[in-house]
C-alpha positions as a printed NumPy array, in Angstrom:
array([[ -4.059,  22.118, -26.247],
       [ -7.107,  23.12 , -23.701],
       [ -9.407,  21.317, -21.455],
       [-11.678,  20.06 , -23.045],
       [ -9.106,  18.24 , -26.255],
       [ -8.316,  15.792, -22.994],
       [-10.366,  12.793, -22.049],
       [-10.987,  12.353, -18.248],
       [ -9.032,  10.514, -16.253],
       [-10.826,   7.23 , -15.44 ],
       [-11.67 ,   7.258, -11.912],
       [-12.878,   3.657, -11.62 ],
       [-10.375,   0.648, -11.424],
       [-11.569,  -1.738, -14.369],
       [-13.979,  -4.289, -13.391],
       [-11.611,  -7.544, -14.446],
       [ -9.117,  -5.865, -11.399],
       [-11.565,  -6.231,  -8.506],
       [-12.219,  -9.971, -10.048],
       [ -8.36 , -10.08 ,  -9.483],
       [ -7.998,  -8.935,  -5.634],
       [ -7.452, -11.388,  -3.183],
       [ -5.252, -11.778,   0.07 ],
       [ -1.722, -11.087,  -1.043],
       [ -2.436,  -8.381,  -3.993],
       [ -1.34 ,  -5.214,  -3.76 ],
       [ -2.876,  -2.429,  -5.775],
       [ -0.903,   0.396,  -6.656],
       [ -1.102,   3.778,  -8.335],
       [  2.773,   5.052,  -8.185],
       [  3.16 ,   8.386,  -9.277],
       [  6.944,   8.975,  -9.148],
       [  7.119,  13.097,  -9.163],
       [  7.06 ,  15.454,  -6.743],
       [  3.808,  17.124,  -7.782],
       [  2.404,  13.401,  -6.767],
       [ -1.87 ,  13.884,  -5.34 ],
       [ -3.641,  11.764,  -3.152],
       [ -3.012,  10.593,   0.298],
       [ -1.976,   7.45 ,  -0.644],
       [ -0.148,   5.174,  -3.357],
       [ -1.683,   2.232,  -3.394],
       [ -3.154,  -0.467,  -1.575],
       [ -2.12 ,  -4.32 ,  -0.061],
       [ -4.084,  -6.853,   1.111],
       [ -1.232,  -9.122,   2.983],
       [ -2.403, -13.353,   3.387],
       [ -1.236, -12.539,   7.237],
       [ -0.032, -10.594,   9.88 ],
       [  3.356, -12.527,   9.687],
       [  4.876,  -9.348,   8.088],
       [  8.131, -12.377,   7.97 ],
       [  6.279, -14.197,   5.434],
       [  3.918, -11.843,   4.015],
       [  6.582,  -8.44 ,   3.262],
       [  9.308, -10.214,   0.661],
       [  6.593, -10.846,  -1.946],
       [  5.221,  -7.387,  -1.761],
       [  9.301,  -6.155,  -2.076],
       [  9.177,  -7.965,  -4.479],
       [  6.759,  -7.103,  -6.767],
       [  7.734,  -3.294,  -5.303],
       [ 11.392,  -3.376,  -6.583],
       [ 10.019,  -4.343, -10.129],
       [  7.944,  -1.398, -10.741],
       [  9.987,   1.583,  -8.455],
       [ 13.409,   0.465,  -8.333],
       [ 15.367,  -0.895,  -5.08 ],
       [ 13.188,  -0.14 ,  -2.195],
       [ 15.697,   0.805,   0.885],
       [ 13.467,   1.198,   3.945],
       [  9.828,  -0.406,   5.301],
       [  7.93 ,   1.477,   7.806],
       [  5.408,  -0.789,   9.572],
       [  3.886,  -0.294,  13.342],
       [  6.37 ,  -2.931,  15.074],
       [  3.307,  -3.422,  17.814],
       [  0.136,  -4.062,  14.978],
       [  2.842,  -7.46 ,  13.443],
       [  3.756, -10.503,  13.803],
       [  6.989, -11.664,  13.564],
       [  8.68 ,  -8.017,  11.826],
       [ 12.609,  -9.298,  10.354],
       [ 14.85 ,  -5.388,  11.376],
       [ 15.797,  -6.225,   7.238],
       [ 14.66 ,  -8.523,   4.317],
       [ 16.69 ,  -9.131,   1.197],
       [ 14.956,  -8.476,  -1.979],
       [ 16.943,  -8.542,  -5.21 ],
       [ 20.757,  -9.196,  -3.062],
       [ 19.99 ,  -5.737,  -1.208],
       [ 19.125,  -5.31 ,   2.021],
       [ 15.696,  -3.398,   2.799],
       [ 15.468,  -2.574,   6.298],
       [ 12.413,  -2.461,   8.427],
       [ 11.512,   0.734,  10.299],
       [  9.204,   1.125,  13.42 ],
       [  6.681,   4.003,  12.601],
       [  3.437,   4.357,  15.084],
       [  1.478,   4.471,  11.497],
       [ -1.   ,   1.799,  12.621],
       [ -1.514,  -1.263,  11.26 ],
       [ -4.126,   0.331,   8.772],
       [ -1.114,   2.065,   6.847],
       [  2.935,   0.842,   5.489],
       [  5.385,   3.52 ,   4.246],
       [  7.88 ,   2.273,   1.174],
       [ 11.404,   4.867,   0.955],
       [ 13.087,   4.405,  -2.448],
       [ 16.844,   6.407,  -2.304],
       [ 16.693,   8.713,   0.644],
       [ 13.549,  10.367,   0.476],
       [ 10.628,   8.949,  -1.861],
       [  8.394,   7.735,   0.41 ],
       [  5.367,   5.641,  -0.751],
       [  1.947,   5.194,   1.58 ],
       [ -0.012,   1.726,   1.337],
       [ -2.952,   0.918,   2.562],
       [ -2.684,  -2.444,   4.474],
       [ -5.803,  -4.421,   4.015],
       [ -6.919,  -6.827,   7.461],
       [ -6.076, -10.64 ,   6.243],
       [ -9.079, -11.517,   7.142],
       [-10.728,  -8.737,   5.758],
       [-14.019,  -9.843,   3.255],
       [-13.266, -10.1  ,  -0.223],
       [-16.032,  -7.31 ,  -1.687],
       [-14.997,  -4.981,   1.64 ],
       [-11.43 ,  -5.254,   0.733],
       [-11.887,  -4.831,  -2.947],
       [-13.469,  -1.825,  -2.121],
       [-11.101,  -0.68 ,   0.159],
       [ -8.533,  -1.029,  -2.206],
       [ -9.843,   0.78 ,  -5.122],
       [-10.769,   3.604,  -3.088],
       [ -7.019,   3.667,  -1.586],
       [ -5.815,   3.59 ,  -5.638],
       [ -8.086,   6.633,  -6.449],
       [ -6.372,   9.74 ,  -7.592],
       [ -8.924,  11.887,  -5.731],
       [ -8.934,   9.725,  -2.368],
       [ -8.297,  12.199,   0.408],
       [ -8.905,   9.878,   2.959],
       [ -7.025,   8.696,   5.479],
       [ -6.221,   4.559,   5.412],
       [ -7.777,   3.951,   8.93 ],
       [-11.367,   6.085,   7.206],
       [-11.469,   4.419,   4.219],
       [-11.129,   1.008,   6.033],
       [-13.947,   2.246,   8.404],
       [-15.622,   3.393,   5.512],
       [-15.69 ,   0.527,   3.788],
       [-16.545,  -2.669,   6.536],
       [-12.837,  -4.006,   5.479],
       [-11.405,  -3.871,   9.025],
       [-11.669,  -2.197,  12.645],
       [ -9.46 ,   0.673,  11.655],
       [ -6.935,   1.339,  14.585],
       [ -4.125,  -0.401,  15.404],
       [ -3.853,  -2.47 ,  18.499]])
Protein backbone atom coordinates (compact mmCIF):
# COMPACT_ATOMS: atom_id res chain seq x y z
CA UNK A 1 0.00 0.00 0.00
CA UNK A 2 1.39 3.40 -0.93
CA UNK A 3 0.86 6.63 0.94
CA UNK A 4 -1.57 7.73 -1.76
CA UNK A 5 -3.78 4.72 -0.91
CA UNK A 6 -4.47 5.93 2.61
CA UNK A 7 -6.79 8.70 3.67
CA UNK A 8 -5.36 11.52 5.74
CA UNK A 9 -6.19 11.37 9.43
CA UNK A 10 -8.56 14.19 10.42
CA UNK A 11 -6.76 16.87 12.42
CA UNK A 12 -9.87 18.31 14.07
CA UNK A 13 -12.41 16.87 16.44
CA UNK A 14 -15.95 16.41 15.09
CA UNK A 15 -18.11 19.49 15.66
CA UNK A 16 -20.43 17.67 18.05
CA UNK A 17 -17.55 16.97 20.41
CA UNK A 18 -16.97 20.69 20.88
CA UNK A 19 -20.60 21.17 21.91
CA UNK A 20 -20.38 18.45 24.54
CA UNK A 21 -17.23 19.78 26.22
CA UNK A 22 -18.05 21.34 29.56
CA UNK A 23 -16.51 21.41 33.04
CA UNK A 24 -16.06 17.87 34.27
CA UNK A 25 -15.24 16.49 30.80
CA UNK A 26 -12.12 14.79 29.56
CA UNK A 27 -11.07 14.47 25.92
CA UNK A 28 -8.61 11.69 25.29
CA UNK A 29 -6.43 10.65 22.41
CA UNK A 30 -5.00 7.51 23.92
CA UNK A 31 -2.38 5.61 22.02
CA UNK A 32 -1.14 2.66 24.03
CA UNK A 33 1.80 1.79 21.84
CA UNK A 34 5.42 2.82 22.53
CA UNK A 35 5.58 5.09 19.48
CA UNK A 36 3.01 7.59 20.77
CA UNK A 37 3.49 10.98 19.21
CA UNK A 38 2.49 14.42 20.38
CA UNK A 39 3.25 16.04 23.69
CA UNK A 40 -0.08 15.34 25.40
CA UNK A 41 -2.39 12.36 25.40
CA UNK A 42 -5.54 14.24 26.28
CA UNK A 43 -7.17 17.05 28.20
CA UNK A 44 -9.35 17.37 31.27
CA UNK A 45 -11.52 20.26 32.43
CA UNK A 46 -12.32 19.73 36.14
CA UNK A 47 -15.28 21.54 37.70
CA UNK A 48 -13.26 22.75 40.72
CA UNK A 49 -9.82 22.73 42.31
CA UNK A 50 -10.93 20.09 44.84
CA UNK A 51 -9.07 17.07 43.52
CA UNK A 52 -10.58 14.78 46.15
CA UNK A 53 -13.94 15.46 44.55
CA UNK A 54 -12.78 15.68 40.91
CA UNK A 55 -10.30 12.82 40.47
CA UNK A 56 -12.62 9.83 41.06
CA UNK A 57 -14.74 10.57 37.97
CA UNK A 58 -11.66 11.15 35.79
CA UNK A 59 -10.02 7.96 37.01
CA UNK A 60 -13.17 5.90 36.49
CA UNK A 61 -13.34 7.13 32.89
CA UNK A 62 -9.65 6.40 32.32
CA UNK A 63 -9.89 2.92 33.82
CA UNK A 64 -12.68 2.14 31.36
CA UNK A 65 -10.29 2.93 28.47
CA UNK A 66 -6.87 2.02 29.85
CA UNK A 67 -7.50 -0.66 32.42
CA UNK A 68 -6.17 -0.30 35.95
CA UNK A 69 -4.43 2.98 36.75
CA UNK A 70 -1.75 2.76 39.45
CA UNK A 71 -0.66 6.37 40.00
CA UNK A 72 -1.62 9.97 39.40
CA UNK A 73 0.99 12.71 39.42
CA UNK A 74 -0.12 16.23 40.33
CA UNK A 75 1.56 19.34 41.65
CA UNK A 76 0.33 19.25 45.26
CA UNK A 77 0.94 22.97 45.73
CA UNK A 78 -1.53 23.78 42.94
CA UNK A 79 -4.59 21.84 44.15
CA UNK A 80 -6.92 21.77 47.15
CA UNK A 81 -7.78 18.70 49.22
CA UNK A 82 -5.38 16.39 47.44
CA UNK A 83 -5.65 12.88 48.88
CA UNK A 84 -2.69 10.48 48.98
CA UNK A 85 -4.76 7.68 47.44
CA UNK A 86 -8.14 7.04 45.87
CA UNK A 87 -9.96 3.75 45.41
CA UNK A 88 -11.28 3.20 41.87
CA UNK A 89 -13.02 -0.06 40.97
CA UNK A 90 -11.77 -1.65 44.20
CA UNK A 91 -8.15 -0.76 43.39
CA UNK A 92 -5.97 1.76 45.17
CA UNK A 93 -4.59 4.56 42.98
CA UNK A 94 -1.70 6.44 44.59
CA UNK A 95 -1.49 10.21 44.24
CA UNK A 96 2.09 11.47 43.88
CA UNK A 97 3.47 14.98 43.98
CA UNK A 98 5.23 16.11 40.81
CA UNK A 99 6.28 19.71 40.11
CA UNK A 100 4.31 19.79 36.84
CA UNK A 101 2.26 22.88 37.64
CA UNK A 102 -1.51 23.10 37.69
CA UNK A 103 -1.75 22.62 33.91
CA UNK A 104 -0.76 18.94 33.77
CA UNK A 105 -1.74 15.63 35.32
CA UNK A 106 0.28 12.44 34.80
CA UNK A 107 -1.56 9.11 34.74
CA UNK A 108 0.41 5.87 35.17
CA UNK A 109 -0.85 2.51 34.06
CA UNK A 110 1.30 -0.37 35.23
CA UNK A 111 4.86 0.53 36.14
CA UNK A 112 5.97 2.71 33.25
CA UNK A 113 3.14 3.57 30.86
CA UNK A 114 2.55 7.27 31.53
CA UNK A 115 -0.13 9.43 29.93
CA UNK A 116 0.04 13.21 30.18
CA UNK A 117 -3.16 15.27 30.23
CA UNK A 118 -3.63 19.02 29.90
CA UNK A 119 -5.68 20.39 32.79
CA UNK A 120 -7.89 23.32 31.83
CA UNK A 121 -8.53 25.67 34.77
CA UNK A 122 -12.03 25.17 36.22
CA UNK A 123 -12.93 28.81 35.67
CA UNK A 124 -11.86 28.91 32.00
CA UNK A 125 -14.33 30.38 29.52
CA UNK A 126 -16.09 27.60 27.57
CA UNK A 127 -14.82 28.62 24.11
CA UNK A 128 -11.23 28.95 25.35
CA UNK A 129 -11.46 25.62 27.20
CA UNK A 130 -12.77 23.87 24.09
CA UNK A 131 -9.95 25.33 22.00
CA UNK A 132 -7.32 24.24 24.53
CA UNK A 133 -8.73 20.72 24.77
CA UNK A 134 -8.94 20.38 20.98
CA UNK A 135 -5.30 21.49 20.63
CA UNK A 136 -4.13 19.08 23.34
CA UNK A 137 -5.64 16.02 21.65
CA UNK A 138 -4.32 16.79 18.17
CA UNK A 139 -1.91 14.05 17.07
CA UNK A 140 0.46 16.70 15.67
CA UNK A 141 0.45 18.92 18.76
CA UNK A 142 3.96 19.95 19.83
CA UNK A 143 3.00 22.57 22.44
CA UNK A 144 3.33 22.00 26.16
CA UNK A 145 0.25 22.40 28.37
CA UNK A 146 1.32 25.80 29.67
CA UNK A 147 1.73 27.18 26.15
CA UNK A 148 -1.64 25.83 25.01
CA UNK A 149 -3.37 27.60 27.90
CA UNK A 150 -1.59 30.85 27.08
CA UNK A 151 -2.30 30.59 23.35
CA UNK A 152 -6.01 29.87 23.81
CA UNK A 153 -6.60 32.28 26.68
CA UNK A 154 -7.81 29.37 28.83
CA UNK A 155 -5.91 30.38 31.92
CA UNK A 156 -2.81 31.99 33.17
CA UNK A 157 -0.79 28.93 32.12
CA UNK A 158 1.43 28.93 35.18
CA UNK A 159 1.11 27.44 38.60
CA UNK A 160 0.77 29.20 41.89
